[in-house]
Short mmCIF file of C-alpha atoms in Angstrom, two decimals:
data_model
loop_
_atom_site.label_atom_id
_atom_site.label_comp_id
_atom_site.label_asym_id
_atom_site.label_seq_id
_atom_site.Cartn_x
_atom_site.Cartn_y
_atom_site.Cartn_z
CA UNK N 1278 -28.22 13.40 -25.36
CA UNK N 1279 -30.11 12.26 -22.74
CA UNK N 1280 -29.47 13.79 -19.21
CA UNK N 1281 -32.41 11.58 -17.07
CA UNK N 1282 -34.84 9.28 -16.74
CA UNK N 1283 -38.35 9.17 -14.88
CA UNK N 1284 -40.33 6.24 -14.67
CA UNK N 1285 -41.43 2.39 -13.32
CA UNK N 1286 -38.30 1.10 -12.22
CA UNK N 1287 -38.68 -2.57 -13.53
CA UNK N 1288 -35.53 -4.85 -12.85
CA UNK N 1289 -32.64 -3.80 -10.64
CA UNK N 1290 -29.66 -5.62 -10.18
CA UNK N 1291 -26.00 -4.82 -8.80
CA UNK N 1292 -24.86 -4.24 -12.22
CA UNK N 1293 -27.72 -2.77 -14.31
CA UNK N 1294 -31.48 -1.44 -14.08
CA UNK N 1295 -34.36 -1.07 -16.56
CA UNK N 1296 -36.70 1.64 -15.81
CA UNK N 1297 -39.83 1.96 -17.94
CA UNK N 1298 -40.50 5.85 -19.47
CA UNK N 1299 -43.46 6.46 -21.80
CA UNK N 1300 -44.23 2.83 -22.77
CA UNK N 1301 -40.14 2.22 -24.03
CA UNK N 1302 -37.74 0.18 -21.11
CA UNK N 1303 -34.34 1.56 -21.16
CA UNK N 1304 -30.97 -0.68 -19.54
CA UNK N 1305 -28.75 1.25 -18.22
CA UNK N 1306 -25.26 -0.05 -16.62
CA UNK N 1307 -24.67 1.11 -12.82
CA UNK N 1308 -22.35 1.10 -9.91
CA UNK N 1309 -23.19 -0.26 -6.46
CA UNK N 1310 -23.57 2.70 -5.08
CA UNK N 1311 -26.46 3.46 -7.20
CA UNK N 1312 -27.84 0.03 -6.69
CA UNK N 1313 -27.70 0.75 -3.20
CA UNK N 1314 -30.02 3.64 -3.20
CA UNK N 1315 -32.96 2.33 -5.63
CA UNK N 1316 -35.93 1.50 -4.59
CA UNK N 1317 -36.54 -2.31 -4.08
CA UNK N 1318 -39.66 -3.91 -5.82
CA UNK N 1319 -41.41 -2.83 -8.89
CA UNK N 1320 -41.03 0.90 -8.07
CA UNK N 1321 -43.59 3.38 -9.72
CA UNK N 1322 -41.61 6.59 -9.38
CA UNK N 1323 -37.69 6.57 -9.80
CA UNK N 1324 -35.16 9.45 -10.99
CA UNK N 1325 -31.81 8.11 -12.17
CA UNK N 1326 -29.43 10.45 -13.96
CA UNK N 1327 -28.46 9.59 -16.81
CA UNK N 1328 -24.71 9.88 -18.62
CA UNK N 1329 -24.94 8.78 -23.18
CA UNK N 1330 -21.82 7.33 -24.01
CA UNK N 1331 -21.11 7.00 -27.77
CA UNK N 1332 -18.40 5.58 -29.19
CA UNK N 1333 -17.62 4.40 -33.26
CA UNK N 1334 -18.90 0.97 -32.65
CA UNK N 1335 -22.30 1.50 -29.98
CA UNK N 1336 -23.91 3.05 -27.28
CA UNK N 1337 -24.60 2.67 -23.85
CA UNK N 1338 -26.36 4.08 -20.91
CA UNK N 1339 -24.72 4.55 -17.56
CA UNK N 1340 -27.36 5.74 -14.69
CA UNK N 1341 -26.52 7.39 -11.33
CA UNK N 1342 -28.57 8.66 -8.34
CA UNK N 1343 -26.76 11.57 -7.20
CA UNK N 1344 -24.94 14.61 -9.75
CA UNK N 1345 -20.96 13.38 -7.93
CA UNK N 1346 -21.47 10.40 -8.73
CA UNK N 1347 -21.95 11.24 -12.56
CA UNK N 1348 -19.29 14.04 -12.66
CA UNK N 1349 -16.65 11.71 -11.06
CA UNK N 1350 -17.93 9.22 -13.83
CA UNK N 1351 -17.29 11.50 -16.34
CA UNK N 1352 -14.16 12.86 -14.85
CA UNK N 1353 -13.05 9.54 -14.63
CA UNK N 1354 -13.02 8.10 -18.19
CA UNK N 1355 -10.99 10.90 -19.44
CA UNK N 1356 -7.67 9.02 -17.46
CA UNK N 1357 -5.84 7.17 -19.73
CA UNK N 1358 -6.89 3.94 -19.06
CA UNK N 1359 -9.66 3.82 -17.37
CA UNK N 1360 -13.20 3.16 -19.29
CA UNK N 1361 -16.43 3.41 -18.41
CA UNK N 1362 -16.49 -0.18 -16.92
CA UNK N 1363 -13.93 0.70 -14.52
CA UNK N 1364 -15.24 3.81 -13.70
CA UNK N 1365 -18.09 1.63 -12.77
CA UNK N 1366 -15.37 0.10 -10.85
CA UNK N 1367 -14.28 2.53 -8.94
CA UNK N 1368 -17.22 3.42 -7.93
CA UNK N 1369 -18.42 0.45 -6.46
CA UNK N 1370 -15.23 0.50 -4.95
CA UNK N 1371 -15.09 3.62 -2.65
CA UNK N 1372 -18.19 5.87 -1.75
CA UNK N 1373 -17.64 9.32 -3.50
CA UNK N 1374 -16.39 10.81 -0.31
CA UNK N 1375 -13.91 7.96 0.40
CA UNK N 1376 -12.73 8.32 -3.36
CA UNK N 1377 -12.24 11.66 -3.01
CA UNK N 1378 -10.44 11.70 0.35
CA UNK N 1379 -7.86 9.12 -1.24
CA UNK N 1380 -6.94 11.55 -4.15
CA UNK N 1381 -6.63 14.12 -1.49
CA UNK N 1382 -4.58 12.16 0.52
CA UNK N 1383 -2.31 10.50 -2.94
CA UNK N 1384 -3.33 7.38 -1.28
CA UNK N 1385 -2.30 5.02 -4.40
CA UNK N 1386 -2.00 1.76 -2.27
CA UNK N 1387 -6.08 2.12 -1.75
CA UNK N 1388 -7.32 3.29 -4.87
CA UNK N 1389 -4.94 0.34 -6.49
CA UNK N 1390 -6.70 -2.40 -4.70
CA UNK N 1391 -10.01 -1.20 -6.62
CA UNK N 1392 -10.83 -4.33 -9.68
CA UNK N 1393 -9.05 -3.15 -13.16
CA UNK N 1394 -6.94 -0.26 -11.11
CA UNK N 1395 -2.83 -0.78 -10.96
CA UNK N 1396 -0.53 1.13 -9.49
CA UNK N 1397 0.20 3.60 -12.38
CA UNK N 1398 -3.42 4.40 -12.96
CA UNK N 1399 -3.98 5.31 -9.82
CA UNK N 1400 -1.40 7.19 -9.96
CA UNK N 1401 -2.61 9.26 -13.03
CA UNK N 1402 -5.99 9.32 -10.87
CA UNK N 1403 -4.14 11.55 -8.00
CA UNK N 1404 -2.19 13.23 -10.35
CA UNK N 1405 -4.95 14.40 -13.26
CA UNK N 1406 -8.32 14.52 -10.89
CA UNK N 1407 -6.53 16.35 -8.05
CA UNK N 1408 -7.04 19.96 -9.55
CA UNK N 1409 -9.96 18.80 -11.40
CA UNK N 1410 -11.87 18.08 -8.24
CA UNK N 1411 -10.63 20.82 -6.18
CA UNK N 1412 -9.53 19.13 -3.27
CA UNK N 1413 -5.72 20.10 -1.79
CA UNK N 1414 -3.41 16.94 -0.92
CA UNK N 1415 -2.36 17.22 2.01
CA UNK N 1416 -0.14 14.18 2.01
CA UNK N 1417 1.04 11.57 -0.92
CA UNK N 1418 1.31 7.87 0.15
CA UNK N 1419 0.49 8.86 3.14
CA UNK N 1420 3.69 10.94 3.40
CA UNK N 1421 2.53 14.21 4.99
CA UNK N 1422 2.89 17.20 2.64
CA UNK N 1423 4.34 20.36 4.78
CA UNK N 1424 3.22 23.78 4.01
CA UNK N 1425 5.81 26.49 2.61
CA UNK N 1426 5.73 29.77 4.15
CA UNK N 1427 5.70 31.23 0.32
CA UNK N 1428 1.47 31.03 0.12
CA UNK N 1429 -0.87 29.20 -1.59
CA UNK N 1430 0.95 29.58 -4.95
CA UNK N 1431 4.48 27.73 -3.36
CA UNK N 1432 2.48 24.65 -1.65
CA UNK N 1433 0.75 24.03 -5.03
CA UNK N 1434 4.16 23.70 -6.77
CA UNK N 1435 5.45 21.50 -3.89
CA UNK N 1436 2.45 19.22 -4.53
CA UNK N 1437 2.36 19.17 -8.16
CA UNK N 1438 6.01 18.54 -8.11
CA UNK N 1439 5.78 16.04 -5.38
CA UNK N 1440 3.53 13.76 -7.59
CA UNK N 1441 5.20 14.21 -10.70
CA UNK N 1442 8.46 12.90 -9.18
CA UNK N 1443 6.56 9.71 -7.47
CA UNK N 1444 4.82 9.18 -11.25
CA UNK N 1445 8.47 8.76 -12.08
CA UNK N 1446 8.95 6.16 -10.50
CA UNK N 1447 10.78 8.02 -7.60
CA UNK N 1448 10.20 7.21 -3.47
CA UNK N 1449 7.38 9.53 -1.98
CA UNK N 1450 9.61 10.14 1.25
CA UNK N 1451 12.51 11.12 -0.42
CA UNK N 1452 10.36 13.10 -3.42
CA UNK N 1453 8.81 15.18 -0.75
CA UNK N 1454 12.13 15.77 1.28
CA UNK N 1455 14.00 17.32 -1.82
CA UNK N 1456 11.34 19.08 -3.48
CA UNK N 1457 10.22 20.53 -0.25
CA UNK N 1458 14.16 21.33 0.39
CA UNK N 1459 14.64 23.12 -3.11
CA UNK N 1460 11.42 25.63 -2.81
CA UNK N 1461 12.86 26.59 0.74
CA UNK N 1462 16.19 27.49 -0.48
CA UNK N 1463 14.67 29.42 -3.61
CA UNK N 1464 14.03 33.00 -3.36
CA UNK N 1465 12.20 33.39 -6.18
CA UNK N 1466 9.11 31.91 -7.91
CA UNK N 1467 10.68 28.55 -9.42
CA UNK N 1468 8.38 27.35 -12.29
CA UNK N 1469 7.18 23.56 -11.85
CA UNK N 1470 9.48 21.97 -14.94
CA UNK N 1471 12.38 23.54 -13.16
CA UNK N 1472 11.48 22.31 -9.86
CA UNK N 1473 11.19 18.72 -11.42
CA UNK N 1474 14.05 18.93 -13.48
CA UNK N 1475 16.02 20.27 -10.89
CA UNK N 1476 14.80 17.14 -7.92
CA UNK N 1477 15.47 14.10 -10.44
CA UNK N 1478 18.77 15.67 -10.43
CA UNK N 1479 19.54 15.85 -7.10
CA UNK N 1480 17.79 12.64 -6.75
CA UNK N 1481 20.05 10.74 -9.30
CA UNK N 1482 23.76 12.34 -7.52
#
């Protein structure tokens, strides 16, 4: 696998670069973000990062400038439904940090109006990379999230349960007011499935 490359940047374009390493010229796909940083001109020196994809039919190589921009690459195409040319999308959609605020945040209605992302994908974005990136939400749909008194271990239920119920299909407003009203009245740890099953419930009387 190869991780980067050093060499004569040759061509860059919003889409794609060829950088020159040991005689051989190697196109690799990119996101504006990366174009944005690359030198302009016929550049002797460049580092780009490199991520192989393989799959039964080809190969390709997808460069990067900075290590989050890779990881949230990679992180990316393992959401049902989203490739690597729309990771490439989302990335020249939303700087890293603005990405990763709008997980934080659930904010669906902005990461949907990124090229090749609906609604439901971006919902599986909030829901799957959450965790994965270690950021907290703090509020879905821009419906503020409160904070339980039970500790760190109740608010991540809340959350988790929060965003399963809007993945549903349910409203974020009334998600968080029922969820948020069941882990108050429990005096006990509830387990997630319960907490679910137990909100579409109360949701559906």
């Amino acid at each position: 696998m190869i991780h980067h490359l050093r060499g004569t940047l040759v061509e860059r374009y919003p889409t794609h670069l060829v950088i020159e390493c040991g005689g051989v010229g190697y196109e690799a796909q990119i996101p504006l973000s990366t174009y944005e940083t690359l030198p302009e001109g016929h550049a002797p020196e460049c580092l780009v990062l490199i991520h192989h994809h393989i799959w039964e039919d080809g190969q390709q190589l997808f460069a990067f400038r900075t290590p989050q921009e890779r990881d949230l690459f990679r992180l990316l195409i393992t959401i049902k439904g989203i490739g690597p040319k729309v990771a490439l999308s989302v990335l020249s959609g939303l700087p890293v940090d603005s990405l990763r605020a709008a997980i934080s945040a659930g904010d669906v209605q902005s990461l949907s109006r990124i090229k090749g992302i609906g609604k439901r994908t971006a919902e599986r974005m909030v829901v799957e990379l959450r965790d994965r990136l270690g950021i907290p939400a703090t509020s879905v749909q821009g419906v503020a999230i409160p904070s339980l008194p039970g500790g760190a271990g109740a608010n991540v239920v809340l959350q988790d349960a929060v965003l399963s119920l809007i993945t549903l299909g349910y409203k974020q407003g009334d998600a968080v007011g029922v969820v948020t009203q069941i882990l108050r009245d429990d005096e006990g740890d509830m387990p997630l499935e319960e907490v679910v099953r137990l909100a579409i419930r109360r949701l559906a009387g």
